[in-house]
CSV table of N, CA and C in Angstrom, one decimal:
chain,number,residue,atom,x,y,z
A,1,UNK,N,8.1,19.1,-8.8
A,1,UNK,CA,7.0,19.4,-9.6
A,1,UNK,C,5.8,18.4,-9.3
A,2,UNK,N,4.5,19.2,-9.4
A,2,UNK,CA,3.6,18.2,-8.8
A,2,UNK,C,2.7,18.4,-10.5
A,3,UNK,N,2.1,17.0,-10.9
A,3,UNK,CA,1.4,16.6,-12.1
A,3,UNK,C,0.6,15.8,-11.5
A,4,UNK,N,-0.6,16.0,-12.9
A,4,UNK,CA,-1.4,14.8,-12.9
A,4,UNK,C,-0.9,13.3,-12.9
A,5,UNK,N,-0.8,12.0,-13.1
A,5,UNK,CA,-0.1,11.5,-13.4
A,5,UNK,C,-1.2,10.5,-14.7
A,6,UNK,N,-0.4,10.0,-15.9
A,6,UNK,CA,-0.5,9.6,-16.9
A,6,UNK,C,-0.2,8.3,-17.2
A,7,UNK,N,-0.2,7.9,-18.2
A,7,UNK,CA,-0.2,6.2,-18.6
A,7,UNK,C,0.9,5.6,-18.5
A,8,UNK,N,1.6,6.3,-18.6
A,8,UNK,CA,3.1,5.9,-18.6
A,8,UNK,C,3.3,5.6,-17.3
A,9,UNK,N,3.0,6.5,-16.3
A,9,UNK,CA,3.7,6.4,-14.9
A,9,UNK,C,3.1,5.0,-13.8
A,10,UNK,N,2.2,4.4,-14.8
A,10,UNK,CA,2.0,3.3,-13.9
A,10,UNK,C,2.6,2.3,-13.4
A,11,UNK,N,3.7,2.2,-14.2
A,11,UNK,CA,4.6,1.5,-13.6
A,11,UNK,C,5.7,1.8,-12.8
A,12,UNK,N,6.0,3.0,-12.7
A,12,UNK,CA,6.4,3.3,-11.8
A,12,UNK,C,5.5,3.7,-10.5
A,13,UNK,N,4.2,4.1,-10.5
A,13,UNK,CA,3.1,4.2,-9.1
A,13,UNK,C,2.7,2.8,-9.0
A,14,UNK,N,2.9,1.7,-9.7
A,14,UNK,CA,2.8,0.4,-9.3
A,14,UNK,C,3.9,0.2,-7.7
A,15,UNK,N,5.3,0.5,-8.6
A,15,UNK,CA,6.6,0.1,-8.2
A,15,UNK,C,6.5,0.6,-6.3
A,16,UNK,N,5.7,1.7,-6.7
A,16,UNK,CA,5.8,3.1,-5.6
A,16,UNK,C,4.7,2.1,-4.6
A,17,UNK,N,3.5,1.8,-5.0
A,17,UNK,CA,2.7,1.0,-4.2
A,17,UNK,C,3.3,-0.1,-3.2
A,18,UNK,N,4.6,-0.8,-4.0
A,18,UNK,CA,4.6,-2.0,-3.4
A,18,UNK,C,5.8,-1.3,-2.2
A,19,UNK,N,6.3,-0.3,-2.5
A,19,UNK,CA,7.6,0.1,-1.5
A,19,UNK,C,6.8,0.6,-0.1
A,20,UNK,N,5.3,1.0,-0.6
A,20,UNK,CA,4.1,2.0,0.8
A,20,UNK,C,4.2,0.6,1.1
A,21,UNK,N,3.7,-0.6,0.5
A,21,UNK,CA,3.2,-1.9,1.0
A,21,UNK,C,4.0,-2.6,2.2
A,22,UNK,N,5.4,-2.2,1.8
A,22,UNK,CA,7.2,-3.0,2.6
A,22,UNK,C,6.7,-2.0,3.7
A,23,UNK,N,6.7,-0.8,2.9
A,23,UNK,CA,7.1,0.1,5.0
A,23,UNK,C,6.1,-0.4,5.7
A,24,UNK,N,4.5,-0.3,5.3
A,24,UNK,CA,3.4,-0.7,6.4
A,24,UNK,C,3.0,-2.1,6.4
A,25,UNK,N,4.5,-2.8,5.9
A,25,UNK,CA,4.5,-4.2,6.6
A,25,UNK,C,3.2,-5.3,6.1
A,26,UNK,N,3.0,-5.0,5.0
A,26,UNK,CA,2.1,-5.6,4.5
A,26,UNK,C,2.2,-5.9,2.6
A,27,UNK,N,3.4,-6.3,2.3
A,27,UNK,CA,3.9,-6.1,0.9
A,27,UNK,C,3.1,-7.3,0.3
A,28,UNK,N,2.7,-8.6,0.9
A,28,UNK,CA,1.8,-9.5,0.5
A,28,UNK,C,0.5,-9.1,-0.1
A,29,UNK,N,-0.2,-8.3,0.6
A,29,UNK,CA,-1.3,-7.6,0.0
A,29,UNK,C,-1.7,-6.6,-0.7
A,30,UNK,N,-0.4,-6.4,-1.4
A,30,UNK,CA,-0.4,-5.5,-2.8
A,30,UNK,C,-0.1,-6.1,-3.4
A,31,UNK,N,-1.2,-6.5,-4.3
A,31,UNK,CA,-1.1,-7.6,-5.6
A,31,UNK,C,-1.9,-6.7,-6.8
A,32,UNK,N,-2.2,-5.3,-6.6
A,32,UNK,CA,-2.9,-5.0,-7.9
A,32,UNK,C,-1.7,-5.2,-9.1
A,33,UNK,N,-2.5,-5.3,-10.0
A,33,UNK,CA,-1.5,-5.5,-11.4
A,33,UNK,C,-1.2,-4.2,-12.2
A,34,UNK,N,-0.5,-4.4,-13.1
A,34,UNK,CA,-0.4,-2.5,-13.6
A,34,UNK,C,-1.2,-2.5,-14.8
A,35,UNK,N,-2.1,-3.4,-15.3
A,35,UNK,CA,-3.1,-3.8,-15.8
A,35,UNK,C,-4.5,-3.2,-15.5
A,36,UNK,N,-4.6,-3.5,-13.8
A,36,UNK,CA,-5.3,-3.4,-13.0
A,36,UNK,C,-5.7,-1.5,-12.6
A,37,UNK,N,-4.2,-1.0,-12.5
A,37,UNK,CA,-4.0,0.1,-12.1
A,37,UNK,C,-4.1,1.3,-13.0
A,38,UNK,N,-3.8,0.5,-14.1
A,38,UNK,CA,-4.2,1.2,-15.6
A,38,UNK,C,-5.8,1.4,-16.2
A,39,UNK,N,-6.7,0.2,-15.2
A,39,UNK,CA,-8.4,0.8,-15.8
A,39,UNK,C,-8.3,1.3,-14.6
A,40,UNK,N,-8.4,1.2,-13.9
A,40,UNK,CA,-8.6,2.1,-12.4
A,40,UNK,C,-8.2,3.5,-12.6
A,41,UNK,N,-7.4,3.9,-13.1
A,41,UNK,CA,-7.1,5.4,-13.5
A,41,UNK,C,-7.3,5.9,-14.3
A,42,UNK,N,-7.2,5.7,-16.0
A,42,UNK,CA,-7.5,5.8,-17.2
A,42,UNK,C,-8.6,5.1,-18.0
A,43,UNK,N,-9.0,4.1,-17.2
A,43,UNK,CA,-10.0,3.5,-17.8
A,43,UNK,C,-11.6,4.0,-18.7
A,44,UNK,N,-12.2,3.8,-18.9
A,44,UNK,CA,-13.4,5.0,-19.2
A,44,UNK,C,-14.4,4.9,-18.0
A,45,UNK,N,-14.7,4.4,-16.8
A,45,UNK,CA,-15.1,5.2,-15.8
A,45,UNK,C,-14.1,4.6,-15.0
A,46,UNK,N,-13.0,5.8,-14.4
A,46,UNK,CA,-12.3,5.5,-13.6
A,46,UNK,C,-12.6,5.7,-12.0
A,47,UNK,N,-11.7,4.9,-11.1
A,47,UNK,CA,-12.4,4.2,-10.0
A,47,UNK,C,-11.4,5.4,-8.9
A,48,UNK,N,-10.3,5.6,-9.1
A,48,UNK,CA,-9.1,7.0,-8.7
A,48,UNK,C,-8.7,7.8,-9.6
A,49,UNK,N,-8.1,8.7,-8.9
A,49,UNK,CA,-7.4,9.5,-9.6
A,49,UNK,C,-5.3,10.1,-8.9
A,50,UNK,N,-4.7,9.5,-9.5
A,50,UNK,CA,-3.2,10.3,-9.2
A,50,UNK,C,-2.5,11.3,-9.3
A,51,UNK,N,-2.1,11.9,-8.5
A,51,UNK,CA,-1.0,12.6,-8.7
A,51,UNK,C,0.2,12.4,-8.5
A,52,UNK,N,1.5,12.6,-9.5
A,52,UNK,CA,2.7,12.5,-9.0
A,52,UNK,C,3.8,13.4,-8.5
A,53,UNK,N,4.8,13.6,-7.9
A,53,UNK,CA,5.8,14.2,-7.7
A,53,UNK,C,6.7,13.6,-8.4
A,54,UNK,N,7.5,14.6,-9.3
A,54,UNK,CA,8.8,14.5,-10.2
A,54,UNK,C,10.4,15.4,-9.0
A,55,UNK,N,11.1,14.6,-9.5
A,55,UNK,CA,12.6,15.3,-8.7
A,55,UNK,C,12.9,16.4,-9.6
A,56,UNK,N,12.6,17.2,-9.7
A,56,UNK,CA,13.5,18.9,-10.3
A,56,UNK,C,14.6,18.9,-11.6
A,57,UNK,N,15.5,17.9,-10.7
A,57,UNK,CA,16.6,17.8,-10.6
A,57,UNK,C,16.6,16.4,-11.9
A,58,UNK,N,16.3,15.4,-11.4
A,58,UNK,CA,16.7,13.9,-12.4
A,58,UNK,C,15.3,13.9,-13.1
A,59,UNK,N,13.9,14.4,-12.9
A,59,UNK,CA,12.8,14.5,-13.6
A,59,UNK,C,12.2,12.9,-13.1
A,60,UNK,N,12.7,12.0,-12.2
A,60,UNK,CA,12.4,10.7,-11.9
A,60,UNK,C,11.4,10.7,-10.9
A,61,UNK,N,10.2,10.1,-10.6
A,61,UNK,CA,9.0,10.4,-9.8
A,61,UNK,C,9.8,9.9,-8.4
A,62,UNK,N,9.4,10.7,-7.5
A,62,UNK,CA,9.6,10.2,-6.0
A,62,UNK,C,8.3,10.1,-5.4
A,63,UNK,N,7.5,10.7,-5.7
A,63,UNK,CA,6.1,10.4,-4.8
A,63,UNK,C,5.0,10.2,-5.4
A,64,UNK,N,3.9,9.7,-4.9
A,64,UNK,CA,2.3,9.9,-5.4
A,64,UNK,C,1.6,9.6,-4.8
A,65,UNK,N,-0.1,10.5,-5.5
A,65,UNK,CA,-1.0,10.8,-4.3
A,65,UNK,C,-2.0,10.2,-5.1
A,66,UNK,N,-2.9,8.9,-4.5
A,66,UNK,CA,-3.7,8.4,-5.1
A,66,UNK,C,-5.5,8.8,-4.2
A,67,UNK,N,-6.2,9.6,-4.6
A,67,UNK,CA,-7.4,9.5,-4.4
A,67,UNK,C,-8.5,9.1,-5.2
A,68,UNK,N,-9.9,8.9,-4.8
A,68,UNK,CA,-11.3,9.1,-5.1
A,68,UNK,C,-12.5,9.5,-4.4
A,69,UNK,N,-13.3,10.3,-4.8
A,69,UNK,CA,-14.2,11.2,-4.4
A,69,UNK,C,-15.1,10.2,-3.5
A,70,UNK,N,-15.5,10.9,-3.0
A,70,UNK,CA,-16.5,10.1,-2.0
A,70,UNK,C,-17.9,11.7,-1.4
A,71,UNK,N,-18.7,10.9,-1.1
A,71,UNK,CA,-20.2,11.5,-0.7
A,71,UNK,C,-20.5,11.5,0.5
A,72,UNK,N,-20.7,12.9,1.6
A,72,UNK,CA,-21.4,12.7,2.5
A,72,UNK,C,-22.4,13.5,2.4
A,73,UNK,N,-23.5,12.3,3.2
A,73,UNK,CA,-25.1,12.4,3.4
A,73,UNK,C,-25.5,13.7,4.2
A,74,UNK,N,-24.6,14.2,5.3
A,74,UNK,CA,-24.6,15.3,5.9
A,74,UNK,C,-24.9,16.7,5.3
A,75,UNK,N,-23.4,16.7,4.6
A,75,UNK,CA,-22.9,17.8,3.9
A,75,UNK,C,-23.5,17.9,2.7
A,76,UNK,N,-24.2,17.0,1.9
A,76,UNK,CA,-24.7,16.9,0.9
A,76,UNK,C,-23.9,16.8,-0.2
A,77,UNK,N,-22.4,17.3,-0.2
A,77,UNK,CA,-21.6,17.5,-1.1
A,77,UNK,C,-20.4,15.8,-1.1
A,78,UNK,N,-19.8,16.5,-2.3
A,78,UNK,CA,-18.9,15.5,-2.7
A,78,UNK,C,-17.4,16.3,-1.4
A,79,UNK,N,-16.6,14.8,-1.6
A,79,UNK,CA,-15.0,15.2,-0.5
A,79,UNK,C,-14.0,14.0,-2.1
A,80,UNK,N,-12.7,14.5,-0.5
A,80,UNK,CA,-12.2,13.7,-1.6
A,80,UNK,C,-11.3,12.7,-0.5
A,81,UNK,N,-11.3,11.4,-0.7
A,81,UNK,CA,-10.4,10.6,0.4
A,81,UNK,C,-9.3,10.0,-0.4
A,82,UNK,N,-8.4,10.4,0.7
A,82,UNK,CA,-6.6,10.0,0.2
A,82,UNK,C,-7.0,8.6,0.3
A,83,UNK,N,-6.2,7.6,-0.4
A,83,UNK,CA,-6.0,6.0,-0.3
A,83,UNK,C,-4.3,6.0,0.0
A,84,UNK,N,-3.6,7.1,-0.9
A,84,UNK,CA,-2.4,6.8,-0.6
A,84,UNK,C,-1.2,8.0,-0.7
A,85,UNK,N,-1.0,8.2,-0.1
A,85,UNK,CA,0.4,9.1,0.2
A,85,UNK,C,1.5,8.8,0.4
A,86,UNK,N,2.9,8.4,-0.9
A,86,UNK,CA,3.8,8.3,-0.5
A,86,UNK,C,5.1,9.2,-1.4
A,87,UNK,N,6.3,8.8,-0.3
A,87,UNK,CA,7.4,10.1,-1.1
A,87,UNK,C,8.5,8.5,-0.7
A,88,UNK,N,9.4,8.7,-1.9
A,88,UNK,CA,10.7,7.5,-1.4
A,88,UNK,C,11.3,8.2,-0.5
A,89,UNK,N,11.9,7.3,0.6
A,89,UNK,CA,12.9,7.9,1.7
A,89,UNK,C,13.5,8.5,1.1
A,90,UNK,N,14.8,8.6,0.3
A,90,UNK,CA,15.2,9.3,-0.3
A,90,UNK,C,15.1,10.7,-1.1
A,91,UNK,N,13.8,10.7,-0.9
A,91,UNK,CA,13.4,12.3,-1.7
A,91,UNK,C,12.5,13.0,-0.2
A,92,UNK,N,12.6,12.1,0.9
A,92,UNK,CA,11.5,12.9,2.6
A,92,UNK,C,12.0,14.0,2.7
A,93,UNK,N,11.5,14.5,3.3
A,93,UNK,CA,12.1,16.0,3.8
A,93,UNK,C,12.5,17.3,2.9
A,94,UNK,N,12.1,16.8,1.5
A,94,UNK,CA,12.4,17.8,0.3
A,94,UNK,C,10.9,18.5,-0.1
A,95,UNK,N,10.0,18.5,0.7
A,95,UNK,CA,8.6,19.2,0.5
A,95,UNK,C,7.7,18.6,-0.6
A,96,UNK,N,8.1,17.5,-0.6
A,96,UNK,CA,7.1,17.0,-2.0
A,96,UNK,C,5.9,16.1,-1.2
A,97,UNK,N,5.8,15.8,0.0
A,97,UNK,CA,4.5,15.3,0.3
A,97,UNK,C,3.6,16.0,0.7
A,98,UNK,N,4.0,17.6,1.3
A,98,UNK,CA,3.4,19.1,1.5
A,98,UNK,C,2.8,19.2,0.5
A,99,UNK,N,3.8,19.5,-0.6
A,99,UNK,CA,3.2,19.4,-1.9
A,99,UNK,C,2.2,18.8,-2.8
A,100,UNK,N,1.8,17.7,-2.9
A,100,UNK,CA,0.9,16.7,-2.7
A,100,UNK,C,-0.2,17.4,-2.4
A,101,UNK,N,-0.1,17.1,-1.1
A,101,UNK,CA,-1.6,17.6,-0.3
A,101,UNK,C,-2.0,19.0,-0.8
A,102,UNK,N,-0.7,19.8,-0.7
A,102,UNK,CA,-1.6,21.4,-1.1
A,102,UNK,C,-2.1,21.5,-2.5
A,103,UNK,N,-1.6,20.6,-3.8
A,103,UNK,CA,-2.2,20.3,-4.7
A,103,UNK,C,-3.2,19.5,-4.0
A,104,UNK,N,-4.3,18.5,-3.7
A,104,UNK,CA,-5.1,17.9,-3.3
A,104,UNK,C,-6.0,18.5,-3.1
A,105,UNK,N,-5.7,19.8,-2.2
A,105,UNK,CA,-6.3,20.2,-1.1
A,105,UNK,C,-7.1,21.7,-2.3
A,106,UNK,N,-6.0,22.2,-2.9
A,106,UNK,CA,-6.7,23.0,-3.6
A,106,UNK,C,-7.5,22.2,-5.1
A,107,UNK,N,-7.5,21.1,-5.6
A,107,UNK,CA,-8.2,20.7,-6.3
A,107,UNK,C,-9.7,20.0,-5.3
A,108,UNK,N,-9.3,19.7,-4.2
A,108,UNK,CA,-10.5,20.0,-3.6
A,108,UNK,C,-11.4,21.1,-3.4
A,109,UNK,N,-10.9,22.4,-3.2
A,109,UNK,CA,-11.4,23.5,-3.2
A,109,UNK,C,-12.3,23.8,-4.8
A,110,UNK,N,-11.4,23.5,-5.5
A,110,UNK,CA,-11.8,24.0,-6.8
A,110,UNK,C,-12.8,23.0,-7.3
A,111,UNK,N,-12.8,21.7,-6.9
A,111,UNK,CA,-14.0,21.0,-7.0
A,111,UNK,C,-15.5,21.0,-6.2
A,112,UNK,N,-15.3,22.2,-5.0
A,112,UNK,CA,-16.5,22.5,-4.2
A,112,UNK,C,-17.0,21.4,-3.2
A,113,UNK,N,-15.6,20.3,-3.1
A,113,UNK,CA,-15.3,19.1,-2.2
A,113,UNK,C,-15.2,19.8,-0.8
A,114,UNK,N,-16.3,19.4,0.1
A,114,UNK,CA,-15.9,20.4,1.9
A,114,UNK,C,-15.0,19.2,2.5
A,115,UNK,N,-14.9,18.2,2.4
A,115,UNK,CA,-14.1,17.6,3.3
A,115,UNK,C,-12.6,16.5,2.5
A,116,UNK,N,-11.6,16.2,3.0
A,116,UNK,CA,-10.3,16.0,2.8
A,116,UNK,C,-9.9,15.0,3.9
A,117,UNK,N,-10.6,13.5,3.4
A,117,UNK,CA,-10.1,12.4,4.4
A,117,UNK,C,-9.1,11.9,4.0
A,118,UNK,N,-8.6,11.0,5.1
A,118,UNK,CA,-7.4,9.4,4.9
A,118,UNK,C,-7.1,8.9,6.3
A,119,UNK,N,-6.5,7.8,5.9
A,119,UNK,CA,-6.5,7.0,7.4
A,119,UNK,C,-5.3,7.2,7.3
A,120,UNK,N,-4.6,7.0,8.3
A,120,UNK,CA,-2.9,6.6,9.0
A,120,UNK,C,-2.9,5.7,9.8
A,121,UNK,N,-1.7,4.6,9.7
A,121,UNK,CA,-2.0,3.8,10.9
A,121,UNK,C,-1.1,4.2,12.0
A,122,UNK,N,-1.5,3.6,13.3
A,122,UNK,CA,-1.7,4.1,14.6
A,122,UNK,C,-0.2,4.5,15.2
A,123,UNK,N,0.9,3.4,14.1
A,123,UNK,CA,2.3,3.2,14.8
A,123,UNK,C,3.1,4.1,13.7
A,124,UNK,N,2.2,4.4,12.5
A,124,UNK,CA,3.3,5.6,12.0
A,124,UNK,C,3.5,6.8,12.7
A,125,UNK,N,4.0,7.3,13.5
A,125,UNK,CA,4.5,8.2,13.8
A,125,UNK,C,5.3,9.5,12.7
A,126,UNK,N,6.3,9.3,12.2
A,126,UNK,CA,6.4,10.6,11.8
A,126,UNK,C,5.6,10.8,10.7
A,127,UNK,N,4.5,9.7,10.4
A,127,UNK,CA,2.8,10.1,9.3
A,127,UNK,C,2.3,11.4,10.5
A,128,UNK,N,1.7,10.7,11.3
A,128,UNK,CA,1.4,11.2,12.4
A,128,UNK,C,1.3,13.2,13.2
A,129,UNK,N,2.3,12.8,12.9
A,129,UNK,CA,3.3,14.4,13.0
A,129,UNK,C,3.3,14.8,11.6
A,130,UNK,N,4.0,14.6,10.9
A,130,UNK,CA,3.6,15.3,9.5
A,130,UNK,C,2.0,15.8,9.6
A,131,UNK,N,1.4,15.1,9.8
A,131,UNK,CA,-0.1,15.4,9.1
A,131,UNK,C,-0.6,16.2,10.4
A,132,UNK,N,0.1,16.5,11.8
A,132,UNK,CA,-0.5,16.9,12.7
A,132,UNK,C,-0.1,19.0,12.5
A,133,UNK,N,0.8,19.0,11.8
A,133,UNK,CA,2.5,20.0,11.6
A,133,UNK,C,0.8,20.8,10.1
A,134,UNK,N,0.0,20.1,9.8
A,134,UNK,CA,-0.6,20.7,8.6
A,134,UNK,C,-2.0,20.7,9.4
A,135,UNK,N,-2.1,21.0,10.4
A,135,UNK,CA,-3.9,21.0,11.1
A,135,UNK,C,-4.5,20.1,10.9
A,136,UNK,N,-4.4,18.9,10.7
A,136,UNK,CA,-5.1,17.4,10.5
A,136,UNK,C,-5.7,17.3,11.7
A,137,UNK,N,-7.5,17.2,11.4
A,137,UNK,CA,-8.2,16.4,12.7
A,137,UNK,C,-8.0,15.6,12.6
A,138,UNK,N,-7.5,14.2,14.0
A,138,UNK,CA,-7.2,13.2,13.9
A,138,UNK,C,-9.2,12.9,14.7
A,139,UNK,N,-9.7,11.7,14.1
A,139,UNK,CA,-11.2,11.3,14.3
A,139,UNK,C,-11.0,10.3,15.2
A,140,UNK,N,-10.7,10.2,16.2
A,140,UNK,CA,-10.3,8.9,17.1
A,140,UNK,C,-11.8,8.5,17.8
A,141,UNK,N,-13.0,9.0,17.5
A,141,UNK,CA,-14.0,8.5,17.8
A,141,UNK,C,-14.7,7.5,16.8
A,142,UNK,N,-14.0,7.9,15.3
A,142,UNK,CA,-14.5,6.6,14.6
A,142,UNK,C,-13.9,5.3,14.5
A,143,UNK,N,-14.0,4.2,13.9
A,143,UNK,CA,-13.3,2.9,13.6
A,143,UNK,C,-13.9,2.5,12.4
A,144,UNK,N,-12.6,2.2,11.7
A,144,UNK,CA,-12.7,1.4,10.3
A,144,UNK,C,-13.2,-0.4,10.2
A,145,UNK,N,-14.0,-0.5,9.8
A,145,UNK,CA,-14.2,-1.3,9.3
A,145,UNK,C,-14.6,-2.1,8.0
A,146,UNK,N,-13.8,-3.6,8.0
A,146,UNK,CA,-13.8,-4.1,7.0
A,146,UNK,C,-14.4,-5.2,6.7
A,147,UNK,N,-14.7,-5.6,5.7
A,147,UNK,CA,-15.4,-7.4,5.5
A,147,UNK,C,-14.6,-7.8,4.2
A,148,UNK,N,-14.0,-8.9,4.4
A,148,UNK,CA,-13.1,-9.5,3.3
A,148,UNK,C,-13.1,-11.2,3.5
A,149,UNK,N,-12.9,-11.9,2.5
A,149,UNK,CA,-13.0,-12.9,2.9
A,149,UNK,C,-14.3,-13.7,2.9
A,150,UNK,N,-13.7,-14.9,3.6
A,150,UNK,CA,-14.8,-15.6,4.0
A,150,UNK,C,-16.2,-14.5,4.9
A,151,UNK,N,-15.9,-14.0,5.7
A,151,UNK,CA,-17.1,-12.9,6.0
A,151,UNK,C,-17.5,-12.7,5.1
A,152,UNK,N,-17.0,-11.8,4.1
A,152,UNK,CA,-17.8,-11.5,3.2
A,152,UNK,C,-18.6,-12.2,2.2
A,153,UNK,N,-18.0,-13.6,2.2
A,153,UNK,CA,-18.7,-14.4,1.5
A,153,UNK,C,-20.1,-14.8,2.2
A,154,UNK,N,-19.7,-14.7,3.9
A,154,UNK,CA,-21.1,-15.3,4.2
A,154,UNK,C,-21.9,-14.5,4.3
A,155,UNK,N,-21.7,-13.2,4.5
A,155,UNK,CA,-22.5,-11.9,4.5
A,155,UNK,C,-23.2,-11.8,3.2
A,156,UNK,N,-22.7,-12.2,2.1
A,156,UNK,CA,-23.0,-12.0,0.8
A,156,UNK,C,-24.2,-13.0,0.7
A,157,UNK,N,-23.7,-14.6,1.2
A,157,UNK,CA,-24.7,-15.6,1.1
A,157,UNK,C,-26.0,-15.2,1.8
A,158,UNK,N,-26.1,-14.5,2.8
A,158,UNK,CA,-27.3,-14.0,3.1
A,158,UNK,C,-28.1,-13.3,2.9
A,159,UNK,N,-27.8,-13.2,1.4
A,159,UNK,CA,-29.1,-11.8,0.7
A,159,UNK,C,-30.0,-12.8,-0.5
């Protein structure tokens, strides 16, 4: 079953963050707090929005789908970009990340959102294929970029 996800569940989509964080090898840099996670979604202007996947069966969350809207200048309209998609190994292959998206995808519709971004990184593979198996353009002509840090600090010092 695919839900909104609620106050409660933040500690569990906390828990779920830091397990996305181990697989893509980067568990140091998920330090949000569930404090943190809690204005960011529920706050009074919130910054995402979640959805979760519940197991049928134990009613225990196996997955969640964290986005926020975003604006292009083109299209003139609002979209919506994934930050995060995950399902525990243990619940893969049971349709709940499909599921996910086709909830996404139709509250994109229903919000009059034309476009449905996210990044994947380059060495996930079965991300890769999943998302290829659902008509995903992969954009290999653009590049992400970031400023964190000292850059950013000095970038900052220069205004």
């Amino acid at each position: 079953m695919i839900r909104a996800a609620t106050e409660n569940d933040v500690p569990e989509i906390r828990a779920m963050i830091r397990e996305l964080a181990a697989y893509e090898r980067a568990v140091e840099q998920a330090r949000a707090t569930g404090e943190q996670l809690r204005e960011a979604l529920f706050g009074p202007h919130p910054a995402a929005y979640a959805l979760v996947a519940e197991d049928e069966t134990t009613g225990g969350l196996v997955g969640y789908a964290l986005w926020f809207p975003r604006f292009s200048t083109w299209t003139g309209t609002r979209g919506m970009q994934l930050e995060d998609l995950y399902v525990r190994p243990d619940a893969r292959g049971g349709g709940h990340g499909r599921a996910l998206l086709a909830a996404l995808a139709a509250l994109c519709l229903r919000s009059g959102f034309e476009r449905f971004e996210w990044w994947v990184l380059a060495w996930n593979e079965p991300a890769i294929g999943f998302y290829r198996s659902l008509g995903a353009e992969f954009l290999d002509e653009w590049r992400i970029c970031r400023l964190t840090g000292e850059p950013l600090k000095e970038l900052a010092a220069a205004s």
